[in-house]
Short mmCIF file of C-alpha atoms in Angstrom, two decimals:
data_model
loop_
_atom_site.label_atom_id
_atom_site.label_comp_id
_atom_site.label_asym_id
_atom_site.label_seq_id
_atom_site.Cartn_x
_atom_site.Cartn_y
_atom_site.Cartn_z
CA UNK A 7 0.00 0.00 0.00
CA UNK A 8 1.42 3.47 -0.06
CA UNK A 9 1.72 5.66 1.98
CA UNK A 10 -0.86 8.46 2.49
CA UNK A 11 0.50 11.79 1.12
CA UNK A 12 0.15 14.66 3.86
CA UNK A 13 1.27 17.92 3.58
CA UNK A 14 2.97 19.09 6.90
CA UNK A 15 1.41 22.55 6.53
CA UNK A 16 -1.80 21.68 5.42
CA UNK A 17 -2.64 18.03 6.15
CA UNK A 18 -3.91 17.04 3.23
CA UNK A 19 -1.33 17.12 -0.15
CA UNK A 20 -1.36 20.46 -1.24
CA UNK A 21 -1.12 21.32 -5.20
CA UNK A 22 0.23 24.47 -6.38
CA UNK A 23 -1.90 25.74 -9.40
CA UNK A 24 0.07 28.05 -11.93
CA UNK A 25 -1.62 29.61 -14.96
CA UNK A 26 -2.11 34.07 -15.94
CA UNK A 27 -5.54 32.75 -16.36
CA UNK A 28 -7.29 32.89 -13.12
CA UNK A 29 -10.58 30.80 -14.93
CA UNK A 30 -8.05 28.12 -15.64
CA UNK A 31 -7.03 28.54 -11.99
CA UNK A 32 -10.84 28.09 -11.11
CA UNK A 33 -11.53 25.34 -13.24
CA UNK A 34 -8.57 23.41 -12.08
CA UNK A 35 -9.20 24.17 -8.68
CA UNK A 36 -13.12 22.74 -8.72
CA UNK A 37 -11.96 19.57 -10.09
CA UNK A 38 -9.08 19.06 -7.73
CA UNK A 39 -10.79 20.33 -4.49
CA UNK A 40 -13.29 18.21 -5.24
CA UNK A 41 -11.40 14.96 -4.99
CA UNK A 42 -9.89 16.26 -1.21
CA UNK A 43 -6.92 18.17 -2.54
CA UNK A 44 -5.82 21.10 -0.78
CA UNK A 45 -5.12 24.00 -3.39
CA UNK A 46 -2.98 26.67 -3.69
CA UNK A 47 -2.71 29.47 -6.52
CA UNK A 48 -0.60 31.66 -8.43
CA UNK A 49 -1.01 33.88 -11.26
CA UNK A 50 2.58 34.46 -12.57
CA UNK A 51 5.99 32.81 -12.13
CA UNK A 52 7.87 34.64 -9.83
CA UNK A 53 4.43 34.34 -7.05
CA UNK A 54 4.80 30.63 -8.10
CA UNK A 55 8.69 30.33 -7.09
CA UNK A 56 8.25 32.33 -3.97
CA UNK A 57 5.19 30.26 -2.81
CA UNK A 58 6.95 26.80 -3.56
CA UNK A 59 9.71 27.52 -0.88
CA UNK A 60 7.23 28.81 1.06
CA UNK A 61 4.66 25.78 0.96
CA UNK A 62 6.66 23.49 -0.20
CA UNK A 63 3.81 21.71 -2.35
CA UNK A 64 3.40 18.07 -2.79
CA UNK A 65 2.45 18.96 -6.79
CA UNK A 66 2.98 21.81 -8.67
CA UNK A 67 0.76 21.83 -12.13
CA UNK A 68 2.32 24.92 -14.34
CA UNK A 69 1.34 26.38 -17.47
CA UNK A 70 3.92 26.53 -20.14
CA UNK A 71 2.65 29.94 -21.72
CA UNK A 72 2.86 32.42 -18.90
CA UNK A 73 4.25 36.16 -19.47
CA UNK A 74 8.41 36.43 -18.49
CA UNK A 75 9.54 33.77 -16.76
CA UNK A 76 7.44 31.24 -18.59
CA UNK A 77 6.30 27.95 -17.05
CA UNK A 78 9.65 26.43 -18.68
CA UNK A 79 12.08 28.76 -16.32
CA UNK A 80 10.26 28.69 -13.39
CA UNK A 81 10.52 24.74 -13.44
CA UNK A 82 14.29 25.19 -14.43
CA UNK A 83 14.52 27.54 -11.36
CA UNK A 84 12.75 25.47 -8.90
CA UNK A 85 14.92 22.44 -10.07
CA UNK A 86 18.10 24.89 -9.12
CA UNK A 87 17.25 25.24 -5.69
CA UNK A 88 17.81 23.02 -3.19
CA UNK A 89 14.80 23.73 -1.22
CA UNK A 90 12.12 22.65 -3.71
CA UNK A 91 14.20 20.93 -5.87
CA UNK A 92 12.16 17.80 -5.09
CA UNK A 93 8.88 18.99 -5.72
CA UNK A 94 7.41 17.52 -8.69
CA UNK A 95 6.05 19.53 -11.67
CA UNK A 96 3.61 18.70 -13.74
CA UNK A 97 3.72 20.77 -17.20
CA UNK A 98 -0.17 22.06 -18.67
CA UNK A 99 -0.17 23.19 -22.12
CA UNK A 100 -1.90 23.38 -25.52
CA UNK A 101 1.02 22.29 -27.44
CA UNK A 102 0.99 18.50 -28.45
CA UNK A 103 4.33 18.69 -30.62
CA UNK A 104 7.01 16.35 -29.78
CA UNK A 105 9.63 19.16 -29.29
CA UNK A 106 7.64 21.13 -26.54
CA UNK A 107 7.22 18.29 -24.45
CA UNK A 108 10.67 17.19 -24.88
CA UNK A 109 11.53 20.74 -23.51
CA UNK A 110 9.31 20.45 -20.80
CA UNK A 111 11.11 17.18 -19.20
CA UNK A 112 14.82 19.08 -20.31
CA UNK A 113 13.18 21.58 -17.68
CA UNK A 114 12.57 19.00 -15.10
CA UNK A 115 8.77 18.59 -15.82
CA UNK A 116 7.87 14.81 -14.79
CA UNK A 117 5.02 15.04 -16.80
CA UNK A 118 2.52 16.78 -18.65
CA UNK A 119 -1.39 17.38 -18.99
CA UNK A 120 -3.12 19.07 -22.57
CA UNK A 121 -5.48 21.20 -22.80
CA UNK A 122 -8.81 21.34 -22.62
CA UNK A 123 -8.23 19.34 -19.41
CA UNK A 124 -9.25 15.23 -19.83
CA UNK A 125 -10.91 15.04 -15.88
CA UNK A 126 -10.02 11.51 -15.91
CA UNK A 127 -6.76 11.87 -17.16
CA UNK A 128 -5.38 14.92 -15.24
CA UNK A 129 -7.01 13.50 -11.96
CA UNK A 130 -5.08 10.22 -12.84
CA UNK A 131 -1.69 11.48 -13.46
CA UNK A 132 -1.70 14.07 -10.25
CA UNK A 133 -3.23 10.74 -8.11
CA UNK A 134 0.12 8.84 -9.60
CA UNK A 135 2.81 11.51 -8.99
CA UNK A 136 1.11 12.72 -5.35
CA UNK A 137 1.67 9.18 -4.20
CA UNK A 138 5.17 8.91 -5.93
CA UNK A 139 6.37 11.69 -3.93
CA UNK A 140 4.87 10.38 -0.55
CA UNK A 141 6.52 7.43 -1.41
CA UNK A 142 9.91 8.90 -2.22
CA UNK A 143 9.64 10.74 1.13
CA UNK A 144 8.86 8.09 2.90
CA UNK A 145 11.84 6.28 2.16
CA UNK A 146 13.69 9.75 2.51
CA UNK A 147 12.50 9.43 6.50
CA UNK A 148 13.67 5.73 6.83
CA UNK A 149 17.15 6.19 5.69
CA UNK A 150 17.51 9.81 7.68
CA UNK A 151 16.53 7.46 10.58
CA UNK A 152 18.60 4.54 9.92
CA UNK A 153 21.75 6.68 9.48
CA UNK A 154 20.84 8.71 12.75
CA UNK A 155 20.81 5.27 14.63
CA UNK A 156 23.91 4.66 12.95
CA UNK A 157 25.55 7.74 13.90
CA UNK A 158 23.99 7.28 17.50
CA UNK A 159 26.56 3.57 17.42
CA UNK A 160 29.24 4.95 16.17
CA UNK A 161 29.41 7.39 18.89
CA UNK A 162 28.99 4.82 21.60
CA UNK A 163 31.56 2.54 19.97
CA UNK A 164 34.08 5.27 19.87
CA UNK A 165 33.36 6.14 23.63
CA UNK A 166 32.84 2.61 24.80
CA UNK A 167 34.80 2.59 28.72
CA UNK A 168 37.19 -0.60 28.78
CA UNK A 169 39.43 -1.92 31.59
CA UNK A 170 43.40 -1.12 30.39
CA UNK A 171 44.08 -4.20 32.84
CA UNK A 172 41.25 -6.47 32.78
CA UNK A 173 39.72 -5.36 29.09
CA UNK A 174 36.08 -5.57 31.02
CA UNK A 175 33.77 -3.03 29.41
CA UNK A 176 31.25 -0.69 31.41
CA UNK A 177 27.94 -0.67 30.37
CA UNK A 178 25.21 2.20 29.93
CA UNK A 179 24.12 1.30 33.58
CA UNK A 180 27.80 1.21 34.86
CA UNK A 181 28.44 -2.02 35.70
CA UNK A 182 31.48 -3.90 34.39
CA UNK A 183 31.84 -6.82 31.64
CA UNK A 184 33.60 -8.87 30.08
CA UNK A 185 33.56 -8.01 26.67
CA UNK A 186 32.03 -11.12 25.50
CA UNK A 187 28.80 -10.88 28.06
CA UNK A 188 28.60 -7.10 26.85
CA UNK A 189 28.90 -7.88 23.08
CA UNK A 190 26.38 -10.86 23.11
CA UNK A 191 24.03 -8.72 25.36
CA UNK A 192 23.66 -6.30 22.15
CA UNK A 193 24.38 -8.54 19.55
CA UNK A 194 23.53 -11.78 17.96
CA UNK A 195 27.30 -12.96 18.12
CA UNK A 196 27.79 -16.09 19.96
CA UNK A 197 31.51 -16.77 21.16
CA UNK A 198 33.28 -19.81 21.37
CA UNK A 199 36.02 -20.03 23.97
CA UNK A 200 39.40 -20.94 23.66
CA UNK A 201 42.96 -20.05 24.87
CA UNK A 202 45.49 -18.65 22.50
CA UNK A 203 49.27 -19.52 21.93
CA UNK A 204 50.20 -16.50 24.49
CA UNK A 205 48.01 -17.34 27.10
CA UNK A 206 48.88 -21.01 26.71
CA UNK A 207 52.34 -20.49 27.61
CA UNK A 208 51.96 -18.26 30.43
CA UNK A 209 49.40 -20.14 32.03
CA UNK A 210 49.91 -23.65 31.46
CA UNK A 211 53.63 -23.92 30.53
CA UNK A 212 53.96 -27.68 30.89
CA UNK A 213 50.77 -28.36 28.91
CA UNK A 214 51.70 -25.79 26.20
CA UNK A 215 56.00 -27.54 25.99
CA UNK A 216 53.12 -30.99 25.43
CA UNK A 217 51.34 -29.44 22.37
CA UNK A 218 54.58 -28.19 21.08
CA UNK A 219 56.34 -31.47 21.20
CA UNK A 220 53.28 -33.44 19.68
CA UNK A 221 53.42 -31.13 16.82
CA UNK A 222 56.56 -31.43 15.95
CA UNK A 223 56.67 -35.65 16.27
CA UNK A 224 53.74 -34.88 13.77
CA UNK A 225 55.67 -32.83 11.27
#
């Protein structure tokens, strides 16, 4: 399933509506409204710019043909900055030819809608790219979280207390371990337990001068 799209400022996602023609605007705004958008609107491109940082819109549908800076800079613009550089745009125009619409995606457009307006069709492609965003962001959160908690473990590791004689570790609650209790405690590690060469010889001389003579009747 994914994930419901919520604007932080509104609470419901929030389309920016761009077009000089305010019954455009209107139109737009009926449909979209209607189906439990929240709207927001904006009659030339440099109100449009200011109100995306502003907002910060889950959808931004723009009209190509708008007086200087057409809908083709704004969405350049917009894709410049790193503040609503994410924000999808969604390109409406009454130009069909294969070389405006390539220019539209050059500009960052991720799609476009013709018009007259196609109900079905616009309310289908702004349903598909409202949920790819809330999607997108979602994932956005899970990795922002996942490399705080990894942040938060590299910190402890680096300031992890450790015995310089007996190499036990204290915990968060202060008592002392030895480092395998403390690592299986937070782990799923499971140690094995042996004694090395060093140990062998300081320890248990006469059973280590043993070992070394067996292996060398072996060789």
């Amino acid at each position: 399933m994914s994930p419901e799209p919520e604007n932080t400022i509104t609470g419901r996602p929030l389309i920016l509506l761009v077009d000089d023609v305010p019954k455009n605007i209107q139109l737009l705004g009926t449909i979209l409204s209607g189906q439990g958008y929240h709207i927001a609107a904006a009659t030339d491109g440099d109100k449009a710019i200011e109100m995306c940082a502003e907002l910060l819109p889950d959808l931004v549908l723009l009209d190509i043909l708008m007086p200087n800076p057409d809908g083709l800079e704004v969405c350049r613009i917009l894709k410049k900055s790193d503040i609503t550089k994410e924000i999808p745009v969604i390109f409406i125009t009454a130009r069909t030819e294969q070389e405006d619409i390539i220019r539209g995606f050059e500009a960052g457009g991720v799609d476009y809608i013709t018009k007259p307006f196609n109900t079905v069709e616009l309310l289908a492609r702004v349903k598909t790219h409202i949920e790819l965003k809330a999607s997108v962001d979602a994932q956005k959160k899970i990795v922002g979280e996942l490399k705080k908690a990894l942040s938060s473990v590299k910190v402890l590791e680096g300031l992890l207390p450790i015995c310089s004689h007996c190499k036990k570790i204290r915990d968060d609650q202060g008592y002392w371990k030895q480092v395998d209790e403390y690592v299986e405690s937070r782990t799923e590690a499971v140690f094995s337990h042996g004694i090395c060469p060093d140990c062998l010889n300081r320890l248990y001389p006469k059973y280590a001068d043993r070992v070394d003579g067996e292996k060398k009747e072996d060789s």
